[in-house]
Amino acid sequence: MAFGSSIVMDQPRTMFAHVLSVQGVAVMVTNHRVQPLPLRPAEGSSTGKLVCQACGRQFLVTVHSRTRTTAKRVRYFVLGLAGLALAALLLWLTFDVAMQPDGSDPDMDPDIASWFVYTGIPGVLLPLLGLGYLINARTYDGVDKLRRIDEDGTASIRTAGHKLLPSR
Ligand SMILES: [Zn+2]
């Protein structure tokens, strides 16, 4: 086993899988036949052809270089933090506006009501989006866009029975 991460990193940890069978009703047992993805390019991205060893169908998969993968992970991390920070800011602004003893009218001011609509929805979505980005920043493996090549040569997003298995 090589301890140098340089060798390991050039082979994406994600595997390509042909789903052999799904069995069971109460307990789902899925058997995969896995095979490694093409190696990472030295720089940029490369879309490589992949032939399923189980059924012989052809696929395309895009693999990014180590540099680009790291850059994307950093970008996801920054976007995730920005999303969470913005959500916190919105919540703080919302409470700040809501807490103000604004005149003697107990009914909600229409301006404040619409303010809640603008801050409430992003206030829910932004943290989810931010967390999604942060998870992506941890797990992103620099592998994108699995496509099946149809008989007529066109690439299709329908990869029925095949998928990318992220490593754990
Ligand atoms: Zn297959």
PDB file of C-alpha atoms in Angstrom, residues 62-148:
ATOM      1  CA  THR A  62     -16.063  13.772 -16.252  1.00  0.00           C
ATOM      2  CA  VAL A  63     -13.115  13.652 -13.862  1.00  0.00           C
ATOM      3  CA  HIS A  64     -11.445  16.820 -12.626  1.00  0.00           C
ATOM      4  CA  SER A  65      -7.773  17.267 -11.838  1.00  0.00           C
ATOM      5  CA  ARG A  66      -6.649  17.374  -8.234  1.00  0.00           C
ATOM      6  CA  THR A  67      -6.164  21.150  -8.389  1.00  0.00           C
ATOM      7  CA  ARG A  68      -9.630  21.750  -9.808  1.00  0.00           C
ATOM      8  CA  THR A  69     -11.212  19.344  -7.310  1.00  0.00           C
ATOM      9  CA  THR A  70      -9.567  21.161  -4.399  1.00  0.00           C
ATOM     10  CA  ALA A  71     -10.630  24.524  -5.847  1.00  0.00           C
ATOM     11  CA  LYS A  72     -14.228  23.316  -6.095  1.00  0.00           C
ATOM     12  CA  ARG A  73     -14.165  22.013  -2.533  1.00  0.00           C
ATOM     13  CA  VAL A  74     -12.882  25.384  -1.322  1.00  0.00           C
ATOM     14  CA  ARG A  75     -15.621  27.122  -3.316  1.00  0.00           C
ATOM     15  CA  TYR A  76     -18.307  24.851  -1.797  1.00  0.00           C
ATOM     16  CA  PHE A  77     -16.876  25.554   1.654  1.00  0.00           C
ATOM     17  CA  VAL A  78     -16.942  29.322   1.111  1.00  0.00           C
ATOM     18  CA  LEU A  79     -20.468  29.195  -0.348  1.00  0.00           C
ATOM     19  CA  GLY A  80     -21.599  27.074   2.587  1.00  0.00           C
ATOM     20  CA  LEU A  81     -20.194  29.490   5.140  1.00  0.00           C
ATOM     21  CA  ALA A  82     -21.597  32.461   3.224  1.00  0.00           C
ATOM     22  CA  GLY A  83     -25.042  30.823   3.145  1.00  0.00           C
ATOM     23  CA  LEU A  84     -25.009  30.197   6.889  1.00  0.00           C
ATOM     24  CA  ALA A  85     -23.699  33.675   7.651  1.00  0.00           C
ATOM     25  CA  LEU A  86     -26.335  35.282   5.437  1.00  0.00           C
ATOM     26  CA  ALA A  87     -29.049  33.181   7.087  1.00  0.00           C
ATOM     27  CA  ALA A  88     -27.859  34.264  10.526  1.00  0.00           C
ATOM     28  CA  LEU A  89     -27.864  37.877   9.370  1.00  0.00           C
ATOM     29  CA  LEU A  90     -31.395  37.560   7.991  1.00  0.00           C
ATOM     30  CA  LEU A  91     -32.676  35.974  11.191  1.00  0.00           C
ATOM     31  CA  TRP A  92     -31.028  38.670  13.255  1.00  0.00           C
ATOM     32  CA  LEU A  93     -32.518  41.397  11.045  1.00  0.00           C
ATOM     33  CA  THR A  94     -35.940  39.738  11.195  1.00  0.00           C
ATOM     34  CA  PHE A  95     -35.929  39.570  14.978  1.00  0.00           C
ATOM     35  CA  ASP A  96     -34.508  43.026  15.244  1.00  0.00           C
ATOM     36  CA  VAL A  97     -37.321  44.448  13.090  1.00  0.00           C
ATOM     37  CA  ALA A  98     -39.978  42.331  14.813  1.00  0.00           C
ATOM     38  CA  MET A  99     -38.862  43.311  18.298  1.00  0.00           C
ATOM     39  CA  GLN A 100     -39.082  47.010  17.664  1.00  0.00           C
ATOM     40  CA  PRO A 101     -42.032  48.497  19.550  1.00  0.00           C
ATOM     41  CA  ASP A 102     -43.204  50.175  16.401  1.00  0.00           C
ATOM     42  CA  GLY A 103     -46.000  52.580  17.301  1.00  0.00           C
ATOM     43  CA  SER A 104     -49.187  51.596  19.103  1.00  0.00           C
ATOM     44  CA  ASP A 105     -50.726  49.551  16.268  1.00  0.00           C
ATOM     45  CA  PRO A 106     -50.837  45.891  17.459  1.00  0.00           C
ATOM     46  CA  ASP A 107     -51.644  44.577  13.963  1.00  0.00           C
ATOM     47  CA  MET A 108     -48.747  43.574  11.880  1.00  0.00           C
ATOM     48  CA  ASP A 109     -47.526  46.329   9.646  1.00  0.00           C
ATOM     49  CA  PRO A 110     -47.853  45.258   5.980  1.00  0.00           C
ATOM     50  CA  ASP A 111     -44.270  46.329   5.427  1.00  0.00           C
ATOM     51  CA  ILE A 112     -43.100  44.073   8.219  1.00  0.00           C
ATOM     52  CA  ALA A 113     -45.351  41.251   6.966  1.00  0.00           C
ATOM     53  CA  SER A 114     -43.711  41.347   3.549  1.00  0.00           C
ATOM     54  CA  TRP A 115     -40.344  41.652   5.241  1.00  0.00           C
ATOM     55  CA  PHE A 116     -41.084  38.326   6.918  1.00  0.00           C
ATOM     56  CA  VAL A 117     -41.838  36.759   3.564  1.00  0.00           C
ATOM     57  CA  TYR A 118     -38.545  37.982   2.170  1.00  0.00           C
ATOM     58  CA  THR A 119     -36.502  36.896   5.156  1.00  0.00           C
ATOM     59  CA  GLY A 120     -38.506  33.869   6.278  1.00  0.00           C
ATOM     60  CA  ILE A 121     -38.124  31.769   3.140  1.00  0.00           C
ATOM     61  CA  PRO A 122     -34.409  32.438   2.629  1.00  0.00           C
ATOM     62  CA  GLY A 123     -34.052  32.071   6.390  1.00  0.00           C
ATOM     63  CA  VAL A 124     -35.128  28.438   5.978  1.00  0.00           C
ATOM     64  CA  LEU A 125     -33.546  27.714   2.608  1.00  0.00           C
ATOM     65  CA  LEU A 126     -30.174  29.368   3.147  1.00  0.00           C
ATOM     66  CA  PRO A 127     -29.103  27.213   6.113  1.00  0.00           C
ATOM     67  CA  LEU A 128     -30.125  24.069   4.192  1.00  0.00           C
ATOM     68  CA  LEU A 129     -28.262  25.274   1.129  1.00  0.00           C
ATOM     69  CA  GLY A 130     -25.285  26.243   3.266  1.00  0.00           C
ATOM     70  CA  LEU A 131     -25.170  22.861   4.993  1.00  0.00           C
ATOM     71  CA  GLY A 132     -25.501  21.141   1.615  1.00  0.00           C
ATOM     72  CA  TYR A 133     -22.501  23.063   0.330  1.00  0.00           C
ATOM     73  CA  LEU A 134     -20.500  22.265   3.465  1.00  0.00           C
ATOM     74  CA  ILE A 135     -21.260  18.551   3.116  1.00  0.00           C
ATOM     75  CA  ASN A 136     -20.301  18.793  -0.546  1.00  0.00           C
ATOM     76  CA  ALA A 137     -17.055  20.489   0.439  1.00  0.00           C
ATOM     77  CA  ARG A 138     -16.210  17.467   2.593  1.00  0.00           C
ATOM     78  CA  THR A 139     -17.249  14.737   0.196  1.00  0.00           C
ATOM     79  CA  TYR A 140     -16.765  16.164  -3.297  1.00  0.00           C
ATOM     80  CA  ASP A 141     -14.484  13.843  -5.211  1.00  0.00           C
ATOM     81  CA  GLY A 142     -14.051  15.777  -8.441  1.00  0.00           C
ATOM     82  CA  VAL A 143     -16.319  13.471 -10.416  1.00  0.00           C
ATOM     83  CA  ASP A 144     -19.227  14.824 -12.424  1.00  0.00           C
ATOM     84  CA  LYS A 145     -21.804  13.992 -15.029  1.00  0.00           C
ATOM     85  CA  LEU A 146     -22.184  10.287 -15.574  1.00  0.00           C
ATOM     86  CA  ARG A 147     -23.771   9.830 -18.993  1.00  0.00           C
ATOM     87  CA  ARG A 148     -24.821   6.730 -20.866  1.00  0.00           C
TER      88      ARG A 148
END
